[in-house]
Amino acid sequence: MALKTSLTKAAPVVLSIARIVVGFLVLWHGLIKIFGFPEGQLGGTVPVMSLMGLTGLIELIGGALMMLGLFTRPAAAVIFLDMTISYLVLNLPQGFWSIKNDGEAAMLYAVFFLFVATAGAGTLAVDRIFNRKSGVSPAAQLASPAAGVTLAIMRIFVAFMFIQHGLQKYMGAFGSRADHNWGTIRAWGGVMEFYLSPLFAAGLFVRPISFLLSGEMATAYFTRWASAGPWGSLPRGEASIYFCYVYLFMFTAGGGSWALDNVLSRKRAQASSSVKLEEAGVSRA
């Protein structure tokens, strides 16, 4: 219980860190579309006066605002709408599975910024300078009913995306090869992604699972992609980065609403209360 309390207290700070990292990834997409930087990545520049150009501007400005934590809620709402429309228009017509329709990043950013739009920026944000008089702390914003619901939505969508990687590595789905060479990180990663994602979706053991999967993604990034450098690692290491920080945040915050962990917590609390009442009755007798 003490560990859970400590993690919950850390959640607003970790949310800020995740917001800054994910904001940077969105900014990177905008830099490519508008300025062609870094050169040669993800198709390069697009005409500014086009749908993709508008998307690039939203990513460029919105990503910068996210990193600063400035106008966080409205900026997050705009990015959420942008990513949702992009996914529905560009990716979903190519197929249902996000791992095949090239829409995983858009889906992840959509659900993450939906959550930020309801939960706020966390502790490390310029908005905090202007909102000190409001009297509402970042912890209180995270504990709001709306934040609990959108956190649950994010949890379910992240599990949906992540199990596809498990199906790919462990079962050989989506035209990939099954990896059962247990001396490799990829094989064990497939096992964790395949078996832990359903539990995560159900909201069962969210914190320990998040800890394991965040570590898996950090290991994947540093062993496979980091050698290409800070910019060169992004095209292939982007998924490892955003999953790592989303899971790290959920390690501190838990699974939100609609989670089996909440049912177990209530039962433990009821059992503890019953024991205390019984002990009080014995002492009075």
Short mmCIF file of C-alpha atoms in Angstrom, two decimals:
data_model
loop_
_atom_site.label_atom_id
_atom_site.label_comp_id
_atom_site.label_asym_id
_atom_site.label_seq_id
_atom_site.Cartn_x
_atom_site.Cartn_y
_atom_site.Cartn_z
CA MET A 1 0.00 0.00 0.00
CA ALA A 2 2.88 2.36 0.80
CA LEU A 3 4.41 1.67 -2.63
CA LYS A 4 1.09 2.37 -4.36
CA THR A 5 0.78 5.68 -2.49
CA SER A 6 4.32 6.68 -3.46
CA LEU A 7 3.70 5.81 -7.11
CA THR A 8 0.45 7.78 -7.15
CA LYS A 9 2.25 10.82 -5.74
CA ALA A 10 4.88 10.51 -8.49
CA ALA A 11 2.28 10.25 -11.28
CA PRO A 12 1.95 14.02 -12.02
CA VAL A 13 5.73 14.31 -12.49
CA VAL A 14 5.94 11.19 -14.67
CA LEU A 15 2.97 12.44 -16.72
CA SER A 16 4.97 15.61 -17.40
CA ILE A 17 7.96 13.56 -18.56
CA ALA A 18 5.78 11.40 -20.81
CA ARG A 19 4.07 14.54 -22.19
CA ILE A 20 7.43 16.13 -23.04
CA VAL A 21 8.73 12.98 -24.77
CA VAL A 22 5.54 12.29 -26.74
CA GLY A 23 5.28 15.99 -27.58
CA PHE A 24 8.79 15.84 -29.00
CA LEU A 25 7.84 12.87 -31.20
CA VAL A 26 4.84 14.80 -32.55
CA LEU A 27 7.06 17.85 -33.10
CA TRP A 28 9.48 15.63 -35.04
CA HIS A 29 6.69 14.63 -37.45
CA GLY A 30 5.87 18.31 -37.95
CA LEU A 31 9.52 19.23 -38.59
CA ILE A 32 9.71 16.61 -41.33
CA LYS A 33 6.47 17.69 -43.03
CA ILE A 34 7.11 21.46 -42.88
CA PHE A 35 10.92 21.81 -42.99
CA GLY A 36 12.13 18.43 -44.27
CA PHE A 37 14.25 17.99 -41.14
CA PRO A 38 15.80 15.57 -40.48
CA GLU A 39 16.49 15.12 -44.17
CA GLY A 40 15.33 11.91 -45.85
CA GLN A 41 12.98 10.71 -43.08
CA LEU A 42 9.32 9.63 -43.45
CA GLY A 43 8.82 10.97 -46.96
CA GLY A 44 10.06 14.53 -46.46
CA THR A 45 8.17 17.79 -46.87
CA VAL A 46 4.58 18.26 -47.98
CA PRO A 47 2.83 21.36 -49.44
CA VAL A 48 1.84 23.63 -46.57
CA MET A 49 -1.47 24.49 -48.27
CA SER A 50 -2.75 20.91 -48.15
CA LEU A 51 -4.38 18.52 -45.67
CA MET A 52 -1.01 17.00 -44.82
CA GLY A 53 0.48 20.49 -44.56
CA LEU A 54 -2.20 21.46 -42.03
CA THR A 55 -1.44 18.27 -40.13
CA GLY A 56 2.25 19.19 -40.17
CA LEU A 57 1.54 22.64 -38.74
CA ILE A 58 -0.61 21.14 -35.98
CA GLU A 59 2.16 18.67 -35.17
CA LEU A 60 4.83 21.37 -35.23
CA ILE A 61 3.02 23.92 -33.06
CA GLY A 62 1.13 21.41 -30.94
CA GLY A 63 4.23 19.34 -30.25
CA ALA A 64 6.13 22.44 -29.11
CA LEU A 65 3.25 23.49 -26.83
CA MET A 66 3.12 19.98 -25.37
CA MET A 67 6.83 20.04 -24.57
CA LEU A 68 6.42 23.39 -22.82
CA GLY A 69 3.17 22.45 -21.12
CA LEU A 70 1.61 25.66 -22.45
CA PHE A 71 -2.11 25.82 -23.33
CA THR A 72 -1.90 22.10 -22.67
CA ARG A 73 -5.55 21.10 -22.63
CA PRO A 74 -6.70 22.92 -25.80
CA ALA A 75 -3.51 21.96 -27.65
CA ALA A 76 -3.97 18.32 -26.64
CA ALA A 77 -7.60 18.41 -27.80
CA VAL A 78 -6.54 19.74 -31.22
CA ILE A 79 -3.83 17.07 -31.59
CA PHE A 80 -6.34 14.39 -30.54
CA LEU A 81 -8.77 15.51 -33.25
CA ASP A 82 -5.97 15.75 -35.83
CA MET A 83 -4.68 12.26 -35.09
CA THR A 84 -8.15 10.75 -34.96
CA ILE A 85 -9.11 12.22 -38.34
CA SER A 86 -5.76 11.18 -39.83
CA TYR A 87 -6.27 7.61 -38.63
CA LEU A 88 -9.86 7.36 -39.86
CA VAL A 89 -9.11 8.94 -43.26
CA LEU A 90 -5.63 7.63 -44.09
CA ASN A 91 -5.05 4.45 -42.09
CA LEU A 92 -8.28 2.66 -41.29
CA PRO A 93 -9.26 2.25 -44.98
CA GLN A 94 -6.06 0.20 -45.39
CA GLY A 95 -7.21 -2.41 -42.87
CA PHE A 96 -8.35 -3.02 -39.30
CA TRP A 97 -5.01 -3.85 -37.66
CA SER A 98 -2.91 -0.83 -36.76
CA ILE A 99 0.32 -2.78 -37.19
CA LYS A 100 -0.59 -3.34 -40.85
CA ASN A 101 -2.27 -0.05 -41.79
CA ASP A 102 0.66 2.10 -40.58
CA GLY A 103 -1.63 3.85 -38.13
CA GLU A 104 -0.21 2.79 -34.78
CA ALA A 105 1.51 6.12 -34.05
CA ALA A 106 -1.63 8.10 -34.91
CA MET A 107 -3.75 5.86 -32.68
CA LEU A 108 -1.30 6.08 -29.78
CA TYR A 109 -1.04 9.86 -30.03
CA ALA A 110 -4.82 10.20 -30.28
CA VAL A 111 -5.55 8.30 -27.06
CA PHE A 112 -2.60 9.84 -25.19
CA PHE A 113 -3.62 13.40 -25.98
CA LEU A 114 -7.27 12.63 -25.26
CA PHE A 115 -6.08 11.72 -21.79
CA VAL A 116 -3.90 14.85 -21.48
CA ALA A 117 -6.85 17.01 -22.56
CA THR A 118 -8.78 15.78 -19.50
CA ALA A 119 -5.94 15.25 -16.99
CA GLY A 120 -3.84 18.32 -17.70
CA ALA A 121 -0.09 18.75 -18.10
CA GLY A 122 1.16 17.34 -14.83
CA THR A 123 3.61 19.08 -12.53
CA LEU A 124 6.34 20.27 -14.90
CA ALA A 125 4.52 22.75 -17.14
CA VAL A 126 4.41 26.45 -17.97
CA ASP A 127 0.64 26.28 -17.40
CA ARG A 128 1.35 25.75 -13.70
CA ILE A 129 2.76 29.29 -13.47
CA PHE A 130 -0.52 30.77 -14.72
CA ASN A 131 -2.85 28.36 -12.92
CA ARG A 132 -1.47 28.51 -9.38
CA LYS A 133 -4.40 30.60 -8.23
CA SER A 134 -6.91 27.99 -9.39
CA GLY A 135 -6.24 25.86 -6.31
CA VAL A 136 -6.51 22.62 -8.33
CA SER A 137 -3.36 20.53 -8.05
CA PRO A 138 -2.04 18.23 -10.81
CA ALA A 139 -2.76 15.27 -8.52
CA ALA A 140 -6.41 16.36 -8.19
CA GLN A 141 -6.71 16.69 -11.96
CA LEU A 142 -5.36 13.16 -12.39
CA ALA A 143 -7.88 11.88 -9.85
CA SER A 144 -10.88 13.41 -11.66
CA PRO A 145 -13.57 11.07 -13.04
CA ALA A 146 -12.95 12.25 -16.62
CA ALA A 147 -9.23 11.51 -16.32
CA GLY A 148 -10.03 8.06 -14.96
CA VAL A 149 -12.23 7.27 -17.95
CA THR A 150 -9.78 8.53 -20.58
CA LEU A 151 -6.93 6.70 -18.83
CA ALA A 152 -8.96 3.50 -19.13
CA ILE A 153 -9.58 4.22 -22.82
CA MET A 154 -5.84 4.72 -23.33
CA ARG A 155 -5.10 1.48 -21.46
CA ILE A 156 -7.45 -0.55 -23.66
CA PHE A 157 -6.18 0.93 -26.94
CA VAL A 158 -2.54 0.49 -25.90
CA ALA A 159 -3.24 -3.17 -25.12
CA PHE A 160 -4.92 -3.56 -28.53
CA MET A 161 -1.86 -2.14 -30.28
CA PHE A 162 0.66 -4.01 -28.17
CA ILE A 163 -0.86 -7.48 -28.51
CA GLN A 164 -0.46 -7.18 -32.27
CA HIS A 165 3.30 -7.08 -31.75
CA GLY A 166 2.97 -10.21 -29.62
CA LEU A 167 0.91 -11.94 -32.30
CA GLN A 168 3.59 -11.00 -34.81
CA LYS A 169 6.58 -12.24 -32.79
CA TYR A 170 5.05 -15.17 -30.90
CA MET A 171 2.48 -16.48 -33.39
CA GLY A 172 3.96 -15.37 -36.71
CA ALA A 173 0.88 -13.29 -37.57
CA PHE A 174 0.70 -10.46 -40.13
CA GLY A 175 3.18 -12.12 -42.47
CA SER A 176 5.96 -12.16 -39.90
CA ARG A 177 8.00 -15.08 -38.59
CA ALA A 178 7.36 -16.59 -35.16
CA ASP A 179 10.45 -16.29 -32.98
CA HIS A 180 10.82 -19.14 -30.47
CA ASN A 181 14.56 -18.80 -30.04
CA TRP A 182 14.50 -18.27 -26.28
CA GLY A 183 18.02 -16.94 -26.28
CA THR A 184 16.84 -13.70 -27.93
CA ILE A 185 15.15 -10.63 -26.48
CA ARG A 186 12.69 -10.62 -29.39
CA ALA A 187 11.31 -14.05 -28.48
CA TRP A 188 10.75 -13.19 -24.82
CA GLY A 189 9.32 -9.83 -25.84
CA GLY A 190 6.75 -11.63 -27.96
CA VAL A 191 5.75 -13.81 -25.02
CA MET A 192 5.25 -10.79 -22.73
CA GLU A 193 3.36 -8.82 -25.37
CA PHE A 194 1.09 -11.75 -26.19
CA TYR A 195 0.22 -12.92 -22.67
CA LEU A 196 0.31 -9.68 -20.68
CA SER A 197 -1.67 -7.46 -23.07
CA PRO A 198 -5.06 -9.12 -22.35
CA LEU A 199 -4.48 -8.72 -18.60
CA PHE A 200 -3.52 -5.10 -19.17
CA ALA A 201 -6.66 -4.48 -21.24
CA ALA A 202 -8.77 -5.92 -18.42
CA GLY A 203 -7.01 -3.66 -15.92
CA LEU A 204 -5.50 -6.55 -13.95
CA PHE A 205 -2.01 -6.12 -12.42
CA VAL A 206 -1.62 -2.88 -14.41
CA ARG A 207 1.29 -1.47 -12.42
CA PRO A 208 3.59 -4.53 -12.45
CA ILE A 209 2.79 -5.22 -16.11
CA SER A 210 3.50 -1.59 -16.99
CA PHE A 211 6.85 -1.80 -15.20
CA LEU A 212 7.83 -4.92 -17.15
CA LEU A 213 6.71 -3.61 -20.54
CA SER A 214 8.28 -0.19 -20.05
CA GLY A 215 11.54 -1.97 -19.31
CA GLU A 216 11.11 -4.17 -22.37
CA MET A 217 10.65 -1.13 -24.60
CA ALA A 218 13.64 0.67 -23.09
CA THR A 219 15.75 -2.44 -23.71
CA ALA A 220 14.49 -2.69 -27.29
CA TYR A 221 15.36 0.93 -28.00
CA PHE A 222 18.87 0.88 -26.54
CA THR A 223 19.83 -2.51 -27.98
CA ARG A 224 18.38 -2.06 -31.47
CA TRP A 225 17.90 1.60 -32.38
CA ALA A 226 19.92 3.96 -30.17
CA SER A 227 23.16 3.34 -32.04
CA ALA A 228 21.72 5.29 -35.01
CA GLY A 229 21.83 8.49 -32.93
CA PRO A 230 19.14 10.77 -31.45
CA TRP A 231 17.58 11.65 -34.83
CA GLY A 232 18.51 8.57 -36.83
CA SER A 233 16.92 6.24 -34.29
CA LEU A 234 13.49 7.86 -34.52
CA PRO A 235 12.05 6.35 -37.73
CA ARG A 236 12.42 2.78 -36.45
CA GLY A 237 12.61 3.39 -32.72
CA GLU A 238 9.59 5.68 -32.37
CA ALA A 239 7.25 2.92 -31.17
CA SER A 240 9.73 1.74 -28.53
CA ILE A 241 9.96 5.31 -27.21
CA TYR A 242 6.26 6.10 -26.96
CA PHE A 243 5.32 2.72 -25.52
CA CYS A 244 8.14 2.98 -22.97
CA TYR A 245 6.95 6.31 -21.59
CA VAL A 246 3.24 5.54 -21.69
CA TYR A 247 3.86 2.34 -19.73
CA LEU A 248 6.15 4.20 -17.35
CA PHE A 249 3.37 6.68 -16.62
CA MET A 250 0.81 3.92 -16.11
CA PHE A 251 3.22 2.22 -13.69
CA THR A 252 2.70 5.26 -11.45
CA ALA A 253 -0.93 6.11 -12.25
CA GLY A 254 -2.52 2.67 -12.53
CA GLY A 255 -5.20 1.66 -15.00
CA GLY A 256 -7.91 4.26 -14.45
CA SER A 257 -11.60 3.34 -14.48
CA TRP A 258 -13.09 0.02 -15.66
CA ALA A 259 -10.17 -1.98 -14.21
CA LEU A 260 -10.23 -5.28 -12.34
CA ASP A 261 -7.52 -3.88 -10.08
CA ASN A 262 -10.13 -1.49 -8.70
CA VAL A 263 -12.42 -4.41 -7.82
CA LEU A 264 -9.59 -6.19 -6.02
CA SER A 265 -8.67 -2.99 -4.15
CA ARG A 266 -12.25 -2.53 -2.95
CA LYS A 267 -12.42 -6.15 -1.76
CA ARG A 268 -9.13 -5.79 0.12
CA ALA A 269 -10.38 -2.57 1.71
CA GLN A 270 -13.65 -4.22 2.75
CA ALA A 271 -11.79 -7.21 4.20
CA SER A 272 -9.45 -4.91 6.12
CA SER A 273 -12.39 -2.88 7.44
CA SER A 274 -14.17 -6.05 8.58
CA VAL A 275 -11.06 -7.23 10.43
CA LYS A 276 -10.73 -3.88 12.21
CA LEU A 277 -14.39 -3.94 13.23
CA GLU A 278 -14.01 -7.44 14.58
CA GLU A 279 -10.88 -6.47 16.51
CA ALA A 280 -12.69 -3.42 17.91
CA GLY A 281 -15.58 -5.62 19.04
CA VAL A 282 -13.23 -8.05 20.78
CA SER A 283 -11.38 -5.25 22.57
CA ARG A 284 -14.64 -3.73 23.86
CA ALA A 285 -15.78 -7.11 25.08
#
